[in-house]
CSV table of C-alpha atoms and ligand atoms in Angstrom, one decimal:
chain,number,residue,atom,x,y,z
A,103,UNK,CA,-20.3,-55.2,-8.9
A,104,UNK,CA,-19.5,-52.7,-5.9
A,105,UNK,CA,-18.6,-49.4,-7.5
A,106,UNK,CA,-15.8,-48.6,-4.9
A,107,UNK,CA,-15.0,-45.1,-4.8
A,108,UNK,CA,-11.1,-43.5,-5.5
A,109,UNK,CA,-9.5,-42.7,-2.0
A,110,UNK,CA,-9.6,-39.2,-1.4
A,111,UNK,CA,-5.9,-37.8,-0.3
A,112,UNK,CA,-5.4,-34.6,1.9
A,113,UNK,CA,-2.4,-32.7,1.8
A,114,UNK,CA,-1.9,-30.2,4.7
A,115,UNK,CA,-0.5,-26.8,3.7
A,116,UNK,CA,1.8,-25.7,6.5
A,117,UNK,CA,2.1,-22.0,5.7
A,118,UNK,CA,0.9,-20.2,8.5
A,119,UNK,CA,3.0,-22.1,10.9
A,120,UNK,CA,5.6,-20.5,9.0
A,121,UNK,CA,3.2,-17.3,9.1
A,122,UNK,CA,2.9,-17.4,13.1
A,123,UNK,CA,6.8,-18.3,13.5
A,124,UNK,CA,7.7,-15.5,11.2
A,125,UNK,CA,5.9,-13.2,13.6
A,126,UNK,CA,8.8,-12.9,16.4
A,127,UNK,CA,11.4,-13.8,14.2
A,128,UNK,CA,12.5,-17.3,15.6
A,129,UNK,CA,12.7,-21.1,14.9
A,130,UNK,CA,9.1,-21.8,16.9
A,131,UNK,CA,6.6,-22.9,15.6
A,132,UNK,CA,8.5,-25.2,13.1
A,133,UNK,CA,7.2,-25.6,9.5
A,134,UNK,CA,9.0,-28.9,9.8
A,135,UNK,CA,7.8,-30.2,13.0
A,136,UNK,CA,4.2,-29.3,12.1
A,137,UNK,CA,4.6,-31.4,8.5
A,138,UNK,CA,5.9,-34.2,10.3
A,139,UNK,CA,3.1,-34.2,12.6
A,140,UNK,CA,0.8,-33.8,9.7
A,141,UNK,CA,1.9,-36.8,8.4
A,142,UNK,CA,2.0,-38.8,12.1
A,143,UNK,CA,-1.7,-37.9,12.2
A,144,UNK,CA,-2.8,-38.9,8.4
A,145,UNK,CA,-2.2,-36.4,6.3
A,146,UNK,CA,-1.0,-38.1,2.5
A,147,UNK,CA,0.8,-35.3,1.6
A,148,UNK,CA,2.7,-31.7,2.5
A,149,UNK,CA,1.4,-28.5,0.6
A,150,UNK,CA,4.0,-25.4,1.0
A,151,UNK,CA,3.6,-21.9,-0.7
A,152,UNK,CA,6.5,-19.9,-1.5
A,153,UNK,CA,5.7,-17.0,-2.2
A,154,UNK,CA,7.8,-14.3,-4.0
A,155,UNK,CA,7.9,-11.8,-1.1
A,156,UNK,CA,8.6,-14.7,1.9
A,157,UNK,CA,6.0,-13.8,3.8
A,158,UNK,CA,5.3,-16.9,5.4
A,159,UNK,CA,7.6,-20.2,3.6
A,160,UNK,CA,11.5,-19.7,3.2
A,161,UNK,CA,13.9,-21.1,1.1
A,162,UNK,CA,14.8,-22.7,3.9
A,163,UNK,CA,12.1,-24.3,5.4
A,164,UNK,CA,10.9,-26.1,1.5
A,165,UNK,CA,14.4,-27.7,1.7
A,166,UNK,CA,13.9,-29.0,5.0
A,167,UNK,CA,10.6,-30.4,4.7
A,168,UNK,CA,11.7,-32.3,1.3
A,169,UNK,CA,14.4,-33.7,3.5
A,170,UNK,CA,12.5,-34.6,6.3
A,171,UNK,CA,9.4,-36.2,5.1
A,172,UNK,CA,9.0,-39.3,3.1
A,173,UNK,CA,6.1,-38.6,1.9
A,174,UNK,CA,4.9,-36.1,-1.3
A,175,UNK,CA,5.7,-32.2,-0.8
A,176,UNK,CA,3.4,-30.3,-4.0
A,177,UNK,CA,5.4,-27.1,-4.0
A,178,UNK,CA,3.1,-24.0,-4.4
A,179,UNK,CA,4.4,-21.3,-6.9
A,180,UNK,CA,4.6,-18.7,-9.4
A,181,UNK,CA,5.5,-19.2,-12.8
A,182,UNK,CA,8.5,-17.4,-12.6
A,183,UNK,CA,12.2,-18.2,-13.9
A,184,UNK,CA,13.0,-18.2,-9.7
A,185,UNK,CA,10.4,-20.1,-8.7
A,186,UNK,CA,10.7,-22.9,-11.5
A,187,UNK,CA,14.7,-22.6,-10.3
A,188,UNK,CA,14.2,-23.3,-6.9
A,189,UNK,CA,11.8,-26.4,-8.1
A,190,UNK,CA,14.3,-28.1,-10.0
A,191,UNK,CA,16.5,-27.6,-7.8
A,192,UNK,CA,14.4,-28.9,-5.1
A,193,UNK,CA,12.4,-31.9,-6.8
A,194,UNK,CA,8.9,-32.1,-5.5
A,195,UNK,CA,6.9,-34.4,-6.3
A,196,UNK,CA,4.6,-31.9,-7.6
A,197,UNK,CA,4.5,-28.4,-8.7
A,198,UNK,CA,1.5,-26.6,-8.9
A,199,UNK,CA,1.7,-23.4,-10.6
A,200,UNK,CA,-1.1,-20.5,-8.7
A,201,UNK,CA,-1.8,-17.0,-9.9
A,202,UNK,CA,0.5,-14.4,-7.3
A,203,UNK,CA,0.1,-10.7,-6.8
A,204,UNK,CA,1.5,-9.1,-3.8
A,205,UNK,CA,-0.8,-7.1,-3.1
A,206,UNK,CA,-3.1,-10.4,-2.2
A,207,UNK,CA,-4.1,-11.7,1.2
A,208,UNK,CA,-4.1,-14.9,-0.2
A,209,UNK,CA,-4.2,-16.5,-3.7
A,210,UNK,CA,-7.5,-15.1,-4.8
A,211,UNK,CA,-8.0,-16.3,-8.2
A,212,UNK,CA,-7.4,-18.9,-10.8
A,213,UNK,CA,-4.3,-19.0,-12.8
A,214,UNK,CA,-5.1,-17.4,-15.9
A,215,UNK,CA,-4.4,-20.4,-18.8
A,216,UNK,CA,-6.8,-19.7,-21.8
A,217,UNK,CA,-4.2,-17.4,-24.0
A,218,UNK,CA,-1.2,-18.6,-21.6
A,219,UNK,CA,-0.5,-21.8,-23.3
A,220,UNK,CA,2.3,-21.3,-25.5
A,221,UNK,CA,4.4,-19.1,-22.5
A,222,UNK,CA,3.1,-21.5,-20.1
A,223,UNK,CA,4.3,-24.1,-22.1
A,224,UNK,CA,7.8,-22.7,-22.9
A,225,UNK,CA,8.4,-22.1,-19.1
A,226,UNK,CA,6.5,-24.7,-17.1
A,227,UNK,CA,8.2,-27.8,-19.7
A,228,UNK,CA,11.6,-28.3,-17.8
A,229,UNK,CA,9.1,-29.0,-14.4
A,230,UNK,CA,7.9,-32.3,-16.2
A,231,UNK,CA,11.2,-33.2,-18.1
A,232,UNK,CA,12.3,-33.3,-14.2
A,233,UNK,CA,9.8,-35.5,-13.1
A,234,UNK,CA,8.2,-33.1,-11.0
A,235,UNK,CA,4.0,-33.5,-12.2
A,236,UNK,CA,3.1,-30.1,-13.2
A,237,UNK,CA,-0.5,-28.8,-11.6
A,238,UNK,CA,-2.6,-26.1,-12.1
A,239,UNK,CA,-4.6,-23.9,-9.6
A,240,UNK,CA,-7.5,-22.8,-11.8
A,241,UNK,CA,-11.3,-21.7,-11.4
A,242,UNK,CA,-13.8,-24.0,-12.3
A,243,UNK,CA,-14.0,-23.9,-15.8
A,244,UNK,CA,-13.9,-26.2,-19.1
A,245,UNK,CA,-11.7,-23.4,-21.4
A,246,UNK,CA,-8.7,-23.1,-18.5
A,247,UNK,CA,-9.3,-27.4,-18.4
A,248,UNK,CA,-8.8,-27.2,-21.7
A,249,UNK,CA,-5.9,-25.0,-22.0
A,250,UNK,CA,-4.6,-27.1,-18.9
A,251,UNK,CA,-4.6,-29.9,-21.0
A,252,UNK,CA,-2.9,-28.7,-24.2
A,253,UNK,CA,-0.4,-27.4,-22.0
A,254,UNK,CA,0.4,-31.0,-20.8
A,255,UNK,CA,-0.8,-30.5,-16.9
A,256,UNK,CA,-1.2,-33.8,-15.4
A,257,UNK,CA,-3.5,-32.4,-12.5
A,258,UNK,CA,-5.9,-29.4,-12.3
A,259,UNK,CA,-6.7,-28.1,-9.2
A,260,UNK,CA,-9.9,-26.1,-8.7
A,261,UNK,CA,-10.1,-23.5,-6.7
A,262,UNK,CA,-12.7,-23.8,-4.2
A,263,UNK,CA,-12.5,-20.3,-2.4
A,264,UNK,CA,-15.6,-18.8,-3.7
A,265,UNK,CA,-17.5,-22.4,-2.9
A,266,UNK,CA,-16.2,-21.6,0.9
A,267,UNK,CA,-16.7,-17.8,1.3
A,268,UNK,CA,-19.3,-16.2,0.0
A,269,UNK,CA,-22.9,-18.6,0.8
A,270,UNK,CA,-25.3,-16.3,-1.6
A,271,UNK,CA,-23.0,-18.2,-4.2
A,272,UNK,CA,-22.0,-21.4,-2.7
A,273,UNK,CA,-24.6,-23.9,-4.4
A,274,UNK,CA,-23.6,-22.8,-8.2
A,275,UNK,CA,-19.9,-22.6,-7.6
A,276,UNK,CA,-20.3,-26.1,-6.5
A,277,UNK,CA,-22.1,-27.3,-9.2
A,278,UNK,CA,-19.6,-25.6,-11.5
A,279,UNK,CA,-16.9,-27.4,-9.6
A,280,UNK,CA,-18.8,-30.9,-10.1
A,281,UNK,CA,-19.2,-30.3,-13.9
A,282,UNK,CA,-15.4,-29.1,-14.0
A,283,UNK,CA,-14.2,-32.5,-12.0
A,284,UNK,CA,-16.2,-34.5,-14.3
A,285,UNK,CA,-14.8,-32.7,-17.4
A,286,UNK,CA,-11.2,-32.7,-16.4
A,287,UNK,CA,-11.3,-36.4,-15.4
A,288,UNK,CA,-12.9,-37.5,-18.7
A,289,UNK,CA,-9.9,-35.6,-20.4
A,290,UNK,CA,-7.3,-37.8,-18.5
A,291,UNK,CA,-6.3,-35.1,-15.7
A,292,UNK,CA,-5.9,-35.8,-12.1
A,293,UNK,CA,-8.5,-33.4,-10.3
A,294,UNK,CA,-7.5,-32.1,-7.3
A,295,UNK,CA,-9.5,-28.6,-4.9
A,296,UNK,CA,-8.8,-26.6,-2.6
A,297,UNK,CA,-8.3,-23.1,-0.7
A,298,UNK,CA,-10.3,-22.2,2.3
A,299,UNK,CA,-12.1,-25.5,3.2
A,300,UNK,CA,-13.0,-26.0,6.7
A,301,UNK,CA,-14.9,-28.9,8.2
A,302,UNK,CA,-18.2,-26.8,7.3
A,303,UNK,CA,-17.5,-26.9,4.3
A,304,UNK,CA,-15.3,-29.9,3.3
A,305,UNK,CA,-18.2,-32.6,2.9
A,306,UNK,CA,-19.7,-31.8,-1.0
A,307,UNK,CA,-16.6,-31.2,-2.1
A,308,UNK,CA,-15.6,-34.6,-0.5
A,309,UNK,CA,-18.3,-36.1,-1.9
A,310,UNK,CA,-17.0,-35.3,-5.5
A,311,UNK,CA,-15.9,-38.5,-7.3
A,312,UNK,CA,-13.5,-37.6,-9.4
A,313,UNK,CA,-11.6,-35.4,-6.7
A,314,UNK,CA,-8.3,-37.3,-5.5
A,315,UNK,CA,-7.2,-34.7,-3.4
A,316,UNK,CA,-7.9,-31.9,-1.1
A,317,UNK,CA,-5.5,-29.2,0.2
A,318,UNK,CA,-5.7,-27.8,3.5
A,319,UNK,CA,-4.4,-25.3,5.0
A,320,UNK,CA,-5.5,-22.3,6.7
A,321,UNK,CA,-8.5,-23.9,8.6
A,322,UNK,CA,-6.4,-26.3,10.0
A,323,UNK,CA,-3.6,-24.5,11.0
A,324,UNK,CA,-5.9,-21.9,12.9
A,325,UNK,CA,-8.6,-24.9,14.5
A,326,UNK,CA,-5.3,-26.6,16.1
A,327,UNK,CA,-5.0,-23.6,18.4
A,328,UNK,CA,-8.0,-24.9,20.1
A,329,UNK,CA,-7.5,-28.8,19.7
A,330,UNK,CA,-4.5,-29.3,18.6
A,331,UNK,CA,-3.0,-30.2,15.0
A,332,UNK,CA,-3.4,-34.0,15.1
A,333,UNK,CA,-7.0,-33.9,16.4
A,334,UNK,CA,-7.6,-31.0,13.9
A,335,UNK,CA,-6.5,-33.4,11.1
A,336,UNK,CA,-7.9,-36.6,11.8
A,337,UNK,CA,-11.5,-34.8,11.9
A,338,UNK,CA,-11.0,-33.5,8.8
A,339,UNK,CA,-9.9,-36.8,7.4
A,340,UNK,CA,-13.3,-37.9,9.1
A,341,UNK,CA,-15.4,-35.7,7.3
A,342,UNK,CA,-14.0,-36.2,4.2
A,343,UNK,CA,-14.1,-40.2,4.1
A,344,UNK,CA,-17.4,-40.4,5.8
A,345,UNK,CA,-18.8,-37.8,3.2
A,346,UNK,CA,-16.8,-39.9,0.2
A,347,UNK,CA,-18.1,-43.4,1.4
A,348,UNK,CA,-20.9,-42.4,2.2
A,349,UNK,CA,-22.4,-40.7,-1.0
A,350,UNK,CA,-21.1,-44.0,-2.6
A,351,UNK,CA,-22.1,-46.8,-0.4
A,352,UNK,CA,-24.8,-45.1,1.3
A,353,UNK,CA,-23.7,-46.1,4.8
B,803,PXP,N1,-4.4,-24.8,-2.8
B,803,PXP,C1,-3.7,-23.7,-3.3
B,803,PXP,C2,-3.3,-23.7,-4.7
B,803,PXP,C3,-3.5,-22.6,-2.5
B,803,PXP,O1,-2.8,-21.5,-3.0
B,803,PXP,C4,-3.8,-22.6,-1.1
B,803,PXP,C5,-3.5,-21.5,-0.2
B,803,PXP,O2,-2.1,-21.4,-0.1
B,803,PXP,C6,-4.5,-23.8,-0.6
B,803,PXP,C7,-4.7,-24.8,-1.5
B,803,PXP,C8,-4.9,-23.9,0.8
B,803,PXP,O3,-5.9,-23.0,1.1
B,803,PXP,P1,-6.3,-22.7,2.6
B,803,PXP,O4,-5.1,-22.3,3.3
B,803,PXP,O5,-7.4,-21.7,2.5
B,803,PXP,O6,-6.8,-24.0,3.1
């Protein structure tokens, strides 16, 4: 029988439309309007950071995105009493918990798990007694899978930054990020990647079986300055199921 792949989702992360608005103060660009573009041109999914120090998402702009999209918001955060707050209070669909220092560009690391559990545990419960699925930005590796798991995580999701930026590295990082899929599938997560793929470097990651979703953000924000955000999108989407289906069903 035809092994039919899973479907591979993309969730656009619309931070630095927030990042580029924030930049003269205003309204323009709209997080919103961009999110609900997203979606128009096949996004599965809304991806929005906030971040302790507001630099790009407000308050604001996460309640008006869970208000005006139908479809899932995963609510980047700390694991901070404030953050976990605002999350309950909010109730997105998912919650996934990344490392945050403010000294950082952007999230440069995994969340550190292995040692964590029991204060993860204690502060990340109340997410999935909401209903809110609790995920995990982590590096590529089976002890934070592991830890992920005792903690209760239903997804992990790998971080795929040093995959996309430094080449010398790029072909073991992905192999650690295929062994890592594999691993946290076979324990019963839901794997998800992401953090600075652009359409160079989307297709082996796309390729990954287990992977259900991809998140988007920076690349796509920045290539829809030359073609715009829908067009930017739906090649993406391209790459992604033609590298999927085609890995599988060799067409
Ligand atoms: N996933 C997580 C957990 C992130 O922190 C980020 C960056 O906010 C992304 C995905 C998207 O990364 P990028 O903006 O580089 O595509």
């Amino acid at each position: 029988m035809l092994d039919i792949p899973k479907p591979l989702r993309l969730g656009v992360n619309v931070d630095h439309v927030a990042t580029l608005r924030n930049a003269r103060g205003g309204v323009h660009p709209s997080p919103v309007a961009a999110a609900l573009l997203a979606i128009r041109a096949g996004a599965d999914g809304i991806t929005a950071h906030l971040r302790e120090d507001r630099r790009h998402i407000r308050d604001d702009d996460i309640t008006a995105i869970r208000e005006a999209i139908m479809a899932p918001l995963n609510f980047e955060m700390a694991a901070t009493d404030e953050m976990i707050a605002i999350a309950l209070d909010t109730k997105p669909n998912a919650a996934c918990i990344v490392p945050e220092r403010r000294e950082e560009v952007t999230t440069e690391g995994g969340l550190a798990v292995v040692g964590n559990e029991d204060r993860l545990t204690d502060l990340l419960m109340p997410l999935k007694e909401a209903g809110i699925r609790l995920s995990l930005f982590i590096e590529a590796n089976e002890a934070d899978i592991d830890s992920a798991k005792q903690i209760g995580a239903d997804i992990v999701e790998l971080h795929t930054g040093n995959y996309c930026n430094d080449l010398s590295k790029g072909r073991a990082e992905l192999e650690r990020i295929r062994h890592a899929a594999a691993y946290g599938a076979n324990l019963g997560i839901e794997i998800h990647a992401g953090h600075g793929l652009g359409f160079d470097t989307v297709g082996p990651i796309a390729a990954i079986p287990e992977i259900e979703e991809l998140n988007i953000g920076h690349f796509l924000i920045g290539e829809s300055l030359f073609c715009g955000l829908e067009a930017a999108i739906t090649e993406m989407r391209q790459k992604m199921q033609s590298s999927r289906y085609h890995n599988k069903l060799g067409y």
